[in-house]
Coordinates of C-alpha atoms in Angstrom, one line a residue:
X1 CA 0.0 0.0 0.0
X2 CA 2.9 2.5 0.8
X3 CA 4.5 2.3 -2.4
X4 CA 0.8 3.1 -4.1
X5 CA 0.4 5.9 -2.1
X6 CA 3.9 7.2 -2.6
X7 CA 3.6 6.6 -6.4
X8 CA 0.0 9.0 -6.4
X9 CA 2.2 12.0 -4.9
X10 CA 5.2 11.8 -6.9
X11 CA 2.4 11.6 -9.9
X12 CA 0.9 15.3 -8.4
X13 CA 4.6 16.5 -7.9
X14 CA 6.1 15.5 -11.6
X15 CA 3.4 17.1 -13.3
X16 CA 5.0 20.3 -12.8
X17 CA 8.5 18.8 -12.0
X18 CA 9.4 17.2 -15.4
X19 CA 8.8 20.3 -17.1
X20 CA 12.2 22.3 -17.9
X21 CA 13.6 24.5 -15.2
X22 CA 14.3 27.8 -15.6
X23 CA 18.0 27.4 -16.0
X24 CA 16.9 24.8 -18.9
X25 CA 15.4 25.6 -22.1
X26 CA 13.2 23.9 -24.7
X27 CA 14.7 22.8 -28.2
X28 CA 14.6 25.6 -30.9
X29 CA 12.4 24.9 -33.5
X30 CA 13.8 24.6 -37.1
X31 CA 14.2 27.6 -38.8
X32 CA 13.8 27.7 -42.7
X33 CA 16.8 27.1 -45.0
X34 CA 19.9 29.4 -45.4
X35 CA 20.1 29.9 -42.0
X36 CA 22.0 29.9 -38.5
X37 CA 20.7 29.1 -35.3
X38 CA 22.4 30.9 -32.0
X39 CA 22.5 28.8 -29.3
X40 CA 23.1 31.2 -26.0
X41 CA 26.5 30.2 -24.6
X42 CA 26.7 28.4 -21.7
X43 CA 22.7 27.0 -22.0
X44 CA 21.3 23.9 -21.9
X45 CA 18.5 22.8 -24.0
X46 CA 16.1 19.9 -23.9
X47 CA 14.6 18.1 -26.7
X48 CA 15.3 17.0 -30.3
X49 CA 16.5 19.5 -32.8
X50 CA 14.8 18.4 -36.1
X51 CA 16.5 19.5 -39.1
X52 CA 15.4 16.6 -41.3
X53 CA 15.9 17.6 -45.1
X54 CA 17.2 21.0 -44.0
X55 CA 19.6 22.6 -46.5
X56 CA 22.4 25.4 -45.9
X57 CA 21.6 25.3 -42.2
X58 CA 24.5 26.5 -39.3
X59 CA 24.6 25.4 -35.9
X60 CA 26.5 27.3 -33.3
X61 CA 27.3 28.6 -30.1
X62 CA 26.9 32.7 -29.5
X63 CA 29.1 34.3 -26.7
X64 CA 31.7 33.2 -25.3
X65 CA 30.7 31.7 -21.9
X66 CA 31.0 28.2 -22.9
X67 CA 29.5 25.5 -25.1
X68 CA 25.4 25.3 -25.7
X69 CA 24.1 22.0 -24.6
X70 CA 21.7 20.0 -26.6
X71 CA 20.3 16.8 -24.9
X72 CA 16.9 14.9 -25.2
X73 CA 17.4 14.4 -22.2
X74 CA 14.6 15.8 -19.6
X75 CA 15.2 16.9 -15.9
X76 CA 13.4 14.5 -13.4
X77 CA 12.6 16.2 -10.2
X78 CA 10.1 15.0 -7.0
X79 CA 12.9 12.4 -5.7
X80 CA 12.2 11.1 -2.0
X81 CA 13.8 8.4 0.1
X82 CA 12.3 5.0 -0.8
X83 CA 11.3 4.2 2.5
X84 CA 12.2 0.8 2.9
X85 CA 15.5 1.2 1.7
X86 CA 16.7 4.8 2.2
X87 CA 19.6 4.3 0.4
X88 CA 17.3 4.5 -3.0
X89 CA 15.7 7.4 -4.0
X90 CA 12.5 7.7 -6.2
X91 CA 10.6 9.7 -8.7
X92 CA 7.3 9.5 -10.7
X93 CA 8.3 9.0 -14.5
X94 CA 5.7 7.9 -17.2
X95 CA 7.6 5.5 -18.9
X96 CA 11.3 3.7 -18.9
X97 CA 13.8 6.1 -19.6
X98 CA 16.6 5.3 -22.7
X99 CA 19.1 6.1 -20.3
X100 CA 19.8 8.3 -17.2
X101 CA 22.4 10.5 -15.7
X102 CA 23.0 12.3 -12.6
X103 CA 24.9 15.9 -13.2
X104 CA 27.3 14.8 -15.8
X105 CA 28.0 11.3 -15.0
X106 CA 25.8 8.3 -17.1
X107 CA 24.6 5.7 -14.7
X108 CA 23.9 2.0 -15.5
X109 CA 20.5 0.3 -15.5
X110 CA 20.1 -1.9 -12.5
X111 CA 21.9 -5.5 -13.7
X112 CA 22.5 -9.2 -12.6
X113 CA 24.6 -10.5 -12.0
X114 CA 26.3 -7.8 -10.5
X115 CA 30.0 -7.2 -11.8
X116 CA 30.8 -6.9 -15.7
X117 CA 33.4 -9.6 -15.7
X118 CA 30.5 -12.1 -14.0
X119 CA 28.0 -13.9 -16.4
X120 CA 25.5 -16.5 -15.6
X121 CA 25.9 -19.4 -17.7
X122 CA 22.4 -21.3 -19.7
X123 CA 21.8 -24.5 -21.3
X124 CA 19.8 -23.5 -25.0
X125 CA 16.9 -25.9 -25.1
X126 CA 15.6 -23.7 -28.0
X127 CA 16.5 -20.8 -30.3
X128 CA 13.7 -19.0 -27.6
X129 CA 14.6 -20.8 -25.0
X130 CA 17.3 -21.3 -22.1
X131 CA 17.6 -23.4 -19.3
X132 CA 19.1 -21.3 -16.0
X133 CA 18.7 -21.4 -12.7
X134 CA 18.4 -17.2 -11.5
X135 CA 17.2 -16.0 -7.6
X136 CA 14.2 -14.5 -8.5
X137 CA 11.4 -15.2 -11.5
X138 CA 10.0 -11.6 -12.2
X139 CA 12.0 -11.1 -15.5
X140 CA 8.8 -10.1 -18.0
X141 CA 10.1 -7.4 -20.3
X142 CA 13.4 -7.2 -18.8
X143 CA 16.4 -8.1 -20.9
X144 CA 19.0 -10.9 -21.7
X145 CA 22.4 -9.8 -22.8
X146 CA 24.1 -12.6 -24.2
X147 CA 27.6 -13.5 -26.3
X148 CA 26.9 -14.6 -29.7
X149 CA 30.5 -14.6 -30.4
X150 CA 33.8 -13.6 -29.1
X151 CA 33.0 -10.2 -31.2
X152 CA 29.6 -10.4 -30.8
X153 CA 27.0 -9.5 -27.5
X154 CA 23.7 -9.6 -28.5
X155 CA 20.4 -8.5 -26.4
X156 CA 16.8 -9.4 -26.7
X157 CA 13.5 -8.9 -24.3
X158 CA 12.5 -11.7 -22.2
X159 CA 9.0 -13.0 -22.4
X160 CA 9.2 -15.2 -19.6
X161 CA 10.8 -17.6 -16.8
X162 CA 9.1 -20.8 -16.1
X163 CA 10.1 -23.7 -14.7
X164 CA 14.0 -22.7 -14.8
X165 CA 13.9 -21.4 -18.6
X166 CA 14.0 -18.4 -20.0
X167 CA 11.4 -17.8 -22.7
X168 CA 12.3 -15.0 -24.6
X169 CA 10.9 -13.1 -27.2
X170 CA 11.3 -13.0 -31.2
X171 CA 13.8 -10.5 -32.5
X172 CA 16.8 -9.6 -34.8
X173 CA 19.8 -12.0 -33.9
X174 CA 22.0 -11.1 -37.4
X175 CA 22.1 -15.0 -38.0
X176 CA 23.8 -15.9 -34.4
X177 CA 21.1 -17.6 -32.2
X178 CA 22.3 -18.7 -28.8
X179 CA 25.1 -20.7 -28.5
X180 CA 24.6 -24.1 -26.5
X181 CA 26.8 -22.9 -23.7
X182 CA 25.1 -19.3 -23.9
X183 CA 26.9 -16.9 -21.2
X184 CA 24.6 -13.7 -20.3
X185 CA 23.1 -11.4 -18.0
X186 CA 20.1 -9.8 -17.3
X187 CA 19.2 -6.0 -16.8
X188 CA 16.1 -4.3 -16.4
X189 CA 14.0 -5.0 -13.1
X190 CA 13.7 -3.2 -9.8
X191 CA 15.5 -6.3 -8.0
X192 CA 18.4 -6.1 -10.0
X193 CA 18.5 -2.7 -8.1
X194 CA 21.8 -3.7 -5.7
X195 CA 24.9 -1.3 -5.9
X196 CA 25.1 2.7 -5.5
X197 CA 25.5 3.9 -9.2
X198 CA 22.5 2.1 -10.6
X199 CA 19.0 2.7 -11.8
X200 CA 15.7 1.4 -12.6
X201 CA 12.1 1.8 -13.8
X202 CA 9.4 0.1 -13.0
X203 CA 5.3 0.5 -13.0
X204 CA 5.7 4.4 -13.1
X205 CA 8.5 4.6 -10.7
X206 CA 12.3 5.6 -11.4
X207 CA 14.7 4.4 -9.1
X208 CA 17.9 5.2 -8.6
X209 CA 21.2 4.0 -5.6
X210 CA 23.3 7.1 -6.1
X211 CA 27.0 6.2 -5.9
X212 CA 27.4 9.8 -3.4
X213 CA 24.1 9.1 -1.5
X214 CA 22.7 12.4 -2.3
X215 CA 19.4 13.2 -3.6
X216 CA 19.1 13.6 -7.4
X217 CA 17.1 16.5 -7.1
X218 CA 18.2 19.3 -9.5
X219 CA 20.8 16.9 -11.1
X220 CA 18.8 13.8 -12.7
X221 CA 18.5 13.5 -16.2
X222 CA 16.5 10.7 -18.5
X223 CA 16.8 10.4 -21.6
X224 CA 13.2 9.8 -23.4
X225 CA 14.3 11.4 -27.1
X226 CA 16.3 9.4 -29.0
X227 CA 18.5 12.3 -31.1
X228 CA 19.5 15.4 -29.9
X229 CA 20.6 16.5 -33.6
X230 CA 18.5 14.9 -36.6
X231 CA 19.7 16.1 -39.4
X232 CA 18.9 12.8 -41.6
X233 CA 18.8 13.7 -45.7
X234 CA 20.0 16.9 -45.3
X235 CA 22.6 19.1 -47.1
X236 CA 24.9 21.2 -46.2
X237 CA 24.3 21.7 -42.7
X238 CA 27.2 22.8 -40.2
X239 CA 27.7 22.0 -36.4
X240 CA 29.9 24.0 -34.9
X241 CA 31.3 24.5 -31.1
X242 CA 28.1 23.0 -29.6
X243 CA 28.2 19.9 -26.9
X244 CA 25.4 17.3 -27.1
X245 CA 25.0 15.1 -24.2
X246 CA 22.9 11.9 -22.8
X247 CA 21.6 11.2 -26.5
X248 CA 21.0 7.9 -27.8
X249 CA 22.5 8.9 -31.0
X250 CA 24.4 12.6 -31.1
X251 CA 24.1 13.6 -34.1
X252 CA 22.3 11.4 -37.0
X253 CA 23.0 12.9 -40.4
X254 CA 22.0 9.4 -42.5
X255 CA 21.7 9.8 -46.0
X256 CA 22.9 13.7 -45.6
X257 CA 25.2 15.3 -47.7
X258 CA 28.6 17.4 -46.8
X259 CA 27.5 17.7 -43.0
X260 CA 30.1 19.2 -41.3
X261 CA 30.8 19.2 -37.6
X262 CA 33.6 21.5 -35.7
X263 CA 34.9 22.1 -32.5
X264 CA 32.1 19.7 -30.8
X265 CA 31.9 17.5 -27.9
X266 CA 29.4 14.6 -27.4
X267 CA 29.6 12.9 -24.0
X268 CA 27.7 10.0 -22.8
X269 CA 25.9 8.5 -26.2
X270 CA 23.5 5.3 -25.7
X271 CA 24.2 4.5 -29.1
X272 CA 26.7 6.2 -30.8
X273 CA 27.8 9.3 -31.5
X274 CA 27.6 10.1 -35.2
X275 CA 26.2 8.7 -38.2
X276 CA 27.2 10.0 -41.2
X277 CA 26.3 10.6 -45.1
X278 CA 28.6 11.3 -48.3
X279 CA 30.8 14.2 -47.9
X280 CA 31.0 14.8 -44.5
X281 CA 33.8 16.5 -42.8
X282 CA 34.6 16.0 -39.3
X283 CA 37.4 18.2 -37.3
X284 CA 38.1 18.1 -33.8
X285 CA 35.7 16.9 -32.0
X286 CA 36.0 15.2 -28.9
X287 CA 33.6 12.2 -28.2
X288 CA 33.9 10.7 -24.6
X289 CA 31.6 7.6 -23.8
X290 CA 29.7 5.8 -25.1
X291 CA 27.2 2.6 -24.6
X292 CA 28.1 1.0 -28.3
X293 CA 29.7 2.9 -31.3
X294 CA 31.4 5.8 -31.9
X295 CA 31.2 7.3 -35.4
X296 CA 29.8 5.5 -38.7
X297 CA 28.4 6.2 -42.1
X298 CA 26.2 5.0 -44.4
X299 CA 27.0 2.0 -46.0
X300 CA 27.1 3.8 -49.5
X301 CA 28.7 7.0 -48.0
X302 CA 31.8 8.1 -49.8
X303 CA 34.2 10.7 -49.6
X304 CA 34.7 11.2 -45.4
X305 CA 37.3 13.2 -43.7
X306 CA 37.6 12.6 -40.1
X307 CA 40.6 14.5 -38.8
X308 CA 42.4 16.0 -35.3
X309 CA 39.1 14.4 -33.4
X310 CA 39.3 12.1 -29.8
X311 CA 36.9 9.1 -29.0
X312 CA 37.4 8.0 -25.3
X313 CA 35.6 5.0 -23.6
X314 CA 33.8 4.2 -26.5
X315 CA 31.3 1.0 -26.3
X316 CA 32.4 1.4 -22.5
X317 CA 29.8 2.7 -20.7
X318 CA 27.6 0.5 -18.3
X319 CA 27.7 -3.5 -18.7
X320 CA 29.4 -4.6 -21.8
X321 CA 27.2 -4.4 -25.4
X322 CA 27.4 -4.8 -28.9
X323 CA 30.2 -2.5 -30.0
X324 CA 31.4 -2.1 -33.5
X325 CA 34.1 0.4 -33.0
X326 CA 35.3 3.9 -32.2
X327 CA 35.5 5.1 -36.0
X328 CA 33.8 2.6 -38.4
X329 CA 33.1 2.8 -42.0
X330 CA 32.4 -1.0 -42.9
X331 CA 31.2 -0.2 -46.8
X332 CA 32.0 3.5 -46.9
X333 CA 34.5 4.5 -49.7
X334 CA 37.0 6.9 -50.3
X335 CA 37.6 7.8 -47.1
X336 CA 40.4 10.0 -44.3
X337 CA 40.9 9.4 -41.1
X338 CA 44.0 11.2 -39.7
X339 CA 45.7 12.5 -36.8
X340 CA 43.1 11.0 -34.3
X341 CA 43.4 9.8 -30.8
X342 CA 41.6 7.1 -29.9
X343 CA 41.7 5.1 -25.9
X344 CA 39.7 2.8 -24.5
X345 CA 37.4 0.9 -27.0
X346 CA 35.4 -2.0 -26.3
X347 CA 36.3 -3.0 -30.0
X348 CA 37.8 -2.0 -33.2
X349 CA 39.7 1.5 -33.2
X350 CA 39.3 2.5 -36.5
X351 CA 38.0 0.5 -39.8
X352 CA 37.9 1.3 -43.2
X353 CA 37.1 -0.3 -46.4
X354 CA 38.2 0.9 -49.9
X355 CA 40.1 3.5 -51.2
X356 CA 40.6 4.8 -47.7
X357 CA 43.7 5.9 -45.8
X358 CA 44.4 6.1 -41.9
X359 CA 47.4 8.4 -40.7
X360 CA 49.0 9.5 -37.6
X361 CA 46.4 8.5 -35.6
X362 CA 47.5 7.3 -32.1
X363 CA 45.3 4.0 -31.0
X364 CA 45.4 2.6 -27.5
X365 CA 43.6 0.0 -25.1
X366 CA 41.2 -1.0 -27.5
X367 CA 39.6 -4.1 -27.7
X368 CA 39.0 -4.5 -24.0
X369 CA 35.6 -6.4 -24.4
X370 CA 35.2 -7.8 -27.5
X371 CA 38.1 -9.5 -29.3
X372 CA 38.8 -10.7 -33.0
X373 CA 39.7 -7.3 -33.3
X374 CA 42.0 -4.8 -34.6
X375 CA 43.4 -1.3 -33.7
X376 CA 43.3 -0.7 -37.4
X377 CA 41.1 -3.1 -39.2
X378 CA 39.8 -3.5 -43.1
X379 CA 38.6 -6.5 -44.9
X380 CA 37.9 -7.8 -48.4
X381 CA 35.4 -10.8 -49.1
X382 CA 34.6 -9.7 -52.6
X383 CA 38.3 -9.9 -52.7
X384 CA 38.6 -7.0 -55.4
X385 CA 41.8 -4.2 -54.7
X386 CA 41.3 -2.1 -51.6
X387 CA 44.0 0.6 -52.4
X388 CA 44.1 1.5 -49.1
X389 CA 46.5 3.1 -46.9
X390 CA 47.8 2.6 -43.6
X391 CA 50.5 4.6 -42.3
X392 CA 52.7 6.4 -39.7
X393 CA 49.8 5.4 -36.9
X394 CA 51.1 4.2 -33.1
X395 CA 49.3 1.5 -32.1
X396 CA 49.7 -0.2 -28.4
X397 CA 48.3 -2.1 -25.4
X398 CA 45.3 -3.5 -27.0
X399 CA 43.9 -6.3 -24.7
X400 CA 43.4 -9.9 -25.8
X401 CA 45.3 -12.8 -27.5
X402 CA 43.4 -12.1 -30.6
X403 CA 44.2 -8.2 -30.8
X404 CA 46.2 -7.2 -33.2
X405 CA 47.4 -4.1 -33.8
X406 CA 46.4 -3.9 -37.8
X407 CA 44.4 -6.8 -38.6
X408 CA 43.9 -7.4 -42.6
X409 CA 41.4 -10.1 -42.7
X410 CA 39.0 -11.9 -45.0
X411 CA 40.8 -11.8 -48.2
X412 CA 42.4 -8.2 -47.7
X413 CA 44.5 -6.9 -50.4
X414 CA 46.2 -3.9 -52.1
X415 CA 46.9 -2.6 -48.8
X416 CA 49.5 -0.7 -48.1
X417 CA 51.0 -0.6 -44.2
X418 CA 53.7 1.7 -43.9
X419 CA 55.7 3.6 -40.9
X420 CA 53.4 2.5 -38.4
X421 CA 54.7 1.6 -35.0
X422 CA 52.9 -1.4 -33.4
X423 CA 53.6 -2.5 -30.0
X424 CA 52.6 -4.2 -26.6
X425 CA 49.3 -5.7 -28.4
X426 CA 47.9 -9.3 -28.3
X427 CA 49.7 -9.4 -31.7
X428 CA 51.5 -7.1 -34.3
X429 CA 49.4 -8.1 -37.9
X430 CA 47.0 -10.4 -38.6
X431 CA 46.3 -11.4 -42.4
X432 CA 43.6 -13.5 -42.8
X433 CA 43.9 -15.3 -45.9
X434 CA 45.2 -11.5 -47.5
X435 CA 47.2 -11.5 -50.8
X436 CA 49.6 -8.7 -52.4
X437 CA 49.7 -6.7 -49.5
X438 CA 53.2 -4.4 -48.6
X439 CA 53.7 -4.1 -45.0
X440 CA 57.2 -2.1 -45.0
X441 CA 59.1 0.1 -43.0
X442 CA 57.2 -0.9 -39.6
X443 CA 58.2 -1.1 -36.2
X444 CA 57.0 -3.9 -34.4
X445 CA 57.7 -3.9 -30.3
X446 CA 57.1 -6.5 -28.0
X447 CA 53.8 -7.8 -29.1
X448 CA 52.6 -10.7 -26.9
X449 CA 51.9 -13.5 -29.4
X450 CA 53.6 -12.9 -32.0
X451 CA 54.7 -10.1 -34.5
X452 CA 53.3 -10.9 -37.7
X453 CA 50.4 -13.7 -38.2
X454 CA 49.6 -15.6 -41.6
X455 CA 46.4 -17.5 -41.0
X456 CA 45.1 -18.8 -44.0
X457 CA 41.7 -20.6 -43.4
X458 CA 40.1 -20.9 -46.5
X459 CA 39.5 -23.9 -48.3
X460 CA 41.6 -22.8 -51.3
X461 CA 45.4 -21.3 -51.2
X462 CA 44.3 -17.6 -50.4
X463 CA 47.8 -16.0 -49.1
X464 CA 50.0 -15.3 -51.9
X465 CA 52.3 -12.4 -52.8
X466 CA 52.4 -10.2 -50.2
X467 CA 55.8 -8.6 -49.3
X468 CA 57.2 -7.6 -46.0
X469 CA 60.2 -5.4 -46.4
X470 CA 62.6 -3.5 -44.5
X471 CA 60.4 -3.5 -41.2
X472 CA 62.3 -3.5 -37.5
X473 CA 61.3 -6.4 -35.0
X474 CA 62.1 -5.6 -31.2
X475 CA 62.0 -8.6 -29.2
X476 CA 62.4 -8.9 -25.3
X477 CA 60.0 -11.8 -25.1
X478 CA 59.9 -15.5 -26.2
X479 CA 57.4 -15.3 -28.4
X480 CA 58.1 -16.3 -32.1
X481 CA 58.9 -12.9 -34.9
X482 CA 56.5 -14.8 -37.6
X483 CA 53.9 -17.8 -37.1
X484 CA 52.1 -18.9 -40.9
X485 CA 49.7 -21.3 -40.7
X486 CA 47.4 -23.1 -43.0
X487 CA 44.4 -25.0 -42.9
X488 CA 46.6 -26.8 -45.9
X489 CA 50.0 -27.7 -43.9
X490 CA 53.1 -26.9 -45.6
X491 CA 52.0 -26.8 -49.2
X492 CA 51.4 -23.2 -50.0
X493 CA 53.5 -21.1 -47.1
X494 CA 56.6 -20.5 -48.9
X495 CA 53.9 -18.3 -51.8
X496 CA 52.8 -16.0 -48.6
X497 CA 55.4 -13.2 -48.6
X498 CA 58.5 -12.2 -49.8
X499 CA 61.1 -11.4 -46.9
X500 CA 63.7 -8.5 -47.0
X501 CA 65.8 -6.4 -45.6
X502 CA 64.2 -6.6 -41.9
X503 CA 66.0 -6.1 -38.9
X504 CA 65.6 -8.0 -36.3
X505 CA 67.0 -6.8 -33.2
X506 CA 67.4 -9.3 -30.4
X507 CA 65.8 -12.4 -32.4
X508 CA 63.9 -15.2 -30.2
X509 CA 64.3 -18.5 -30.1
X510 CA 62.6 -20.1 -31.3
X511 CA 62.0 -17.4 -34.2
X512 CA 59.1 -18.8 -36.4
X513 CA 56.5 -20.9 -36.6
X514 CA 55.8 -22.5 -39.8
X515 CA 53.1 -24.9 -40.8
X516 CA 55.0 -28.4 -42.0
X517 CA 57.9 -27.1 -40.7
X518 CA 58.1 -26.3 -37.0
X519 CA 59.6 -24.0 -34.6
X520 CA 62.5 -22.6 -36.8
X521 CA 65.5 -20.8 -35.3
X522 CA 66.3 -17.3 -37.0
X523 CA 69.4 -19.1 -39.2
X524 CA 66.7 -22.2 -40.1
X525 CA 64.4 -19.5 -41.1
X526 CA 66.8 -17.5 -43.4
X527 CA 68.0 -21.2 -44.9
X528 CA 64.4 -22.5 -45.4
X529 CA 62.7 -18.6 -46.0
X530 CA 65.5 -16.4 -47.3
X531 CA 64.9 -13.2 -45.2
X532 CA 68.2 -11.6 -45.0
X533 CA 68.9 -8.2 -44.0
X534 CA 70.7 -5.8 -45.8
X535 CA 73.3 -3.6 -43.8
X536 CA 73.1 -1.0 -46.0
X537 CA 69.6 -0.2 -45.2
X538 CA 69.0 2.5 -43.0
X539 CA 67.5 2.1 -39.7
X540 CA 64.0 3.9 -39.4
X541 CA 63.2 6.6 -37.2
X542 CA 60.2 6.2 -35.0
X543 CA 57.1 7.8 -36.0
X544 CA 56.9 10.7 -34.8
X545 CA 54.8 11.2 -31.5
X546 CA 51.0 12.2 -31.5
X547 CA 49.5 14.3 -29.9
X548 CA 46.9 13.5 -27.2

């Protein structure tokens, strides 16, 4: 009866408390075309700016008192001790929020089990249907979060639990049902509610542990829009010096053309934090957390620059999720992505397709959920020319046995890596069944596994003709310089590369790995391989260093 009676006053209270604040201001509305909107410096507003189709349109800040805010995020006030446990506080809200923050800082939905590097573990009796055993049975509408794959976490709503299985419901699982052994975790009811720094909603009520004990009033934030920039199909529309928080997606400009975006930060994205059309230009920006992505384009964009820009703790916010990368462009063509830092992605830093080239960007810690993954990754299964070039990038301390610093896979080719400096990563390169690619003038430090990987799994010889000249291998560890394997032994390794003029500066023993031939020594490998190195050739500089 209590919490019926509490959940009728907050209802009186939030009718007049969700509404914006004074210090908070309702969206613009679009203005016609050919124009620029002033934002007032140092001002918040709530809601969704809709600039769908808009053309010859400018964004910006006026004054000089700070950045506008945009978020669709709304302020939640009315909060009062729960009291049963006074440690939660609660407020009337209509419906479950897309996310929520308190002042600045993005809280995670209520969860179980409780800790990210924890999952419960299910039989699949089903493709709907896993057998568990969980603490309490009120899981209708809440979610599983499960691994498809070791690059893959995949969510879907739960229908049910009865008799020890989960029944869930029907939905999108991009071919990967659960896997026999499926490991998961659930999110999304009040009893999940356990640890300070967590929220739910449930029948009418949002709940919320906060981490400092203090009440959220005059700081909460929930997230109900889903853009706080849509500018979807539009043309020639400029962002500039604005900062866009608690959004599910930042800014969406799909299917727009030459949207450019300045001198903008996005914090705290449920989604991502850009999507992108043809044309767009993208300079320093600085993108700091997010639940999934960071930046992507259409899949027929073309013609990208993304330039001088950070992405920080991207697909790192809350429990782990589906992540595809900090900069991704999976089809995009014709693309630049240069001088960029990126730290702390759950998966891929940057990846490009054709006709693309990635320099003097500076990649760390990525990869620290999701592996199968790559600082710098591109692929090819059409297995036409990519002409694409990566060069002069540092890339280090990605997490993982399978993280590689630059990983070509599936058929990759006409790739040209050059300058970079890979080092302290699961591996150095990765091709996966890749053909006439150069990988020259490289430094390769310490990587954990090894420095270069040939891993040719196709049914049909697939590595061929690539050439690996003139690189520099520093080794204080055991682990081998070179491992080439094939699905097909021995036949077809001696076709993978040509060898020359590397240096190899405190070789290991053993050196190489070779399919049909063993653990070779450095002199076994230059007899059987012919890799020698040429004195004569200089030694090369380190690439120069980035700035952060």
């Amino acid at each position: 009866m209590w919490r019926l009676i509490l959940f009728l006053n907050l209802c009186l209270i939030s009718l007049v408390s969700l509404a914006a604040s004074p210090s908070v201001r309702t969206m613009p509305m679009p203005v016609g075309d050919h124009q620029t909107i002033w934002l007032a410096c140092g001002q918040t507003y709530s809601g969704e700016l809709k600039l769908i189709q808009a053309s010859q349109v400018t964004i910006r800040t006026a004054g000089t008192c700070g950045k506008a805010t945009l978020t669709p995020a709304i302020p939640v006030s009315g909060w009062s001790r729960d009291p049963q446990q006074p440690h939660i506080w609660v407020a009337a809200f209509p419906s479950r929020p897309l996310q929520y923050q308190l002042d600045d800082v993005f809280i995670t939905e209520a969860h179980h089990p409780n800790h990210e590097d924890r999952w419960l573990k299910g039989k699949r009796v089903s493709p709907l249907q896993l057998n568990t055993d969980l603490p309490n049975h009120d899981l209708s509408n809440a979610t599983i979060v499960s691994r498809a794959n070791e690059w893959l976490i995949q969510n879907r709503a739960i229908a049910a639990y009865q008799a020890g299985d989960l029944i869930l419901q029907p939905g999108d699982d991009d071919g990967f049902g659960l896997p026999m052994e499926t490991e998961f975790y659930l999110e999304g009811k009040r009893w999940m509610l356990d640890s300070p720094g967590e929220w739910a909603w449930q029948n009418g009520l949002l709940s919320v542990w906060p981490a400092d004990g203090k009440s959220p009033e005059g700081r909460a934030w929930a997230t109900v829009g889903t853009r706080a920039i849509d500018v979807r199909g539009s043309r020639d529309v400029a962002i500039i010096g604005v900062r866009i928080v608690g959004a599910v997606i930042g800014i969406d400009g799909s299917g727009s053309e030459n949207l450019h975006i300045r001198d903008t930060d996005i914090f705290n994205s449920g989604e991502e934090a850009l999507v992108l059309g043809s044309g767009a230009q993208v300079q320093r920006i600085n993108v700091r957390g997010s639940r999934q992505h960071g930046l992507r384009a259409d899949q027929d964009a073309k013609d990208i620059l993304i330039s001088d820009s950070r992405f920080v703790d991207i697909g790192m916010l809350g429990m782990p999720r589906r992540s595809k990368g900090a900069i991704v462009f999976e089809s995009a063509q014709a693309v630049v992505v240069e001088r960029n830092y990126i730290s702390s992605a759950a998966y891929l830093g940057i990846r490009v397709f054709r006709n693309a080239r990635v320099s003097d960007n500076m990649i760390e810690r990525a990869c620290l959920r999701l592996t199968d993954c790559g600082g710098i990754y591109t692929f090819a299964r059409d297995r036409q020319r990519l002409n694409t070039v990566i060069e002069r990038n540092q890339i280090k301390h990605l997490t993982g046995r399978s993280a590689y610093g630059i990983y070509l896979d599936d058929f990759a080719n006409g790739v040209r890596v050059e300058g970079n400096q890979i080092e302290n990563n699961g591996g150095g390169i990765e091709l996966h069944n890749g053909f006439d690619n150069d990988i020259v003038s490289n430094r390769f430090i310490n990587n954990r596994h090894e420095q270069i990987l040939f891993n040719e799994t196709a049914p049909f010889a697939s590595i061929a003709g690539n050439r690996i000249h003139n690189n520099i291998f520093i080794s204080t560890k055991d682990a081998p310089v070179y491992r080439l394997w094939s699905r097909h032994g021995g036949t077809h390794v001696r076709r993978f590369a040509d060898f020359n003029g590397n240096d190899y500066t405190n070789p290991p023993h053993p050196f190489a790995e070779v399919a049909g031939m063993g653990m070779l020594d450095i002199s076994a490998w230059r007899t059987r391989i012919a890799d020698t190195r040429d004195s004569s050739l200089p030694v090369f500089a380190r690439p120069p260093k980035l700035k952060r």
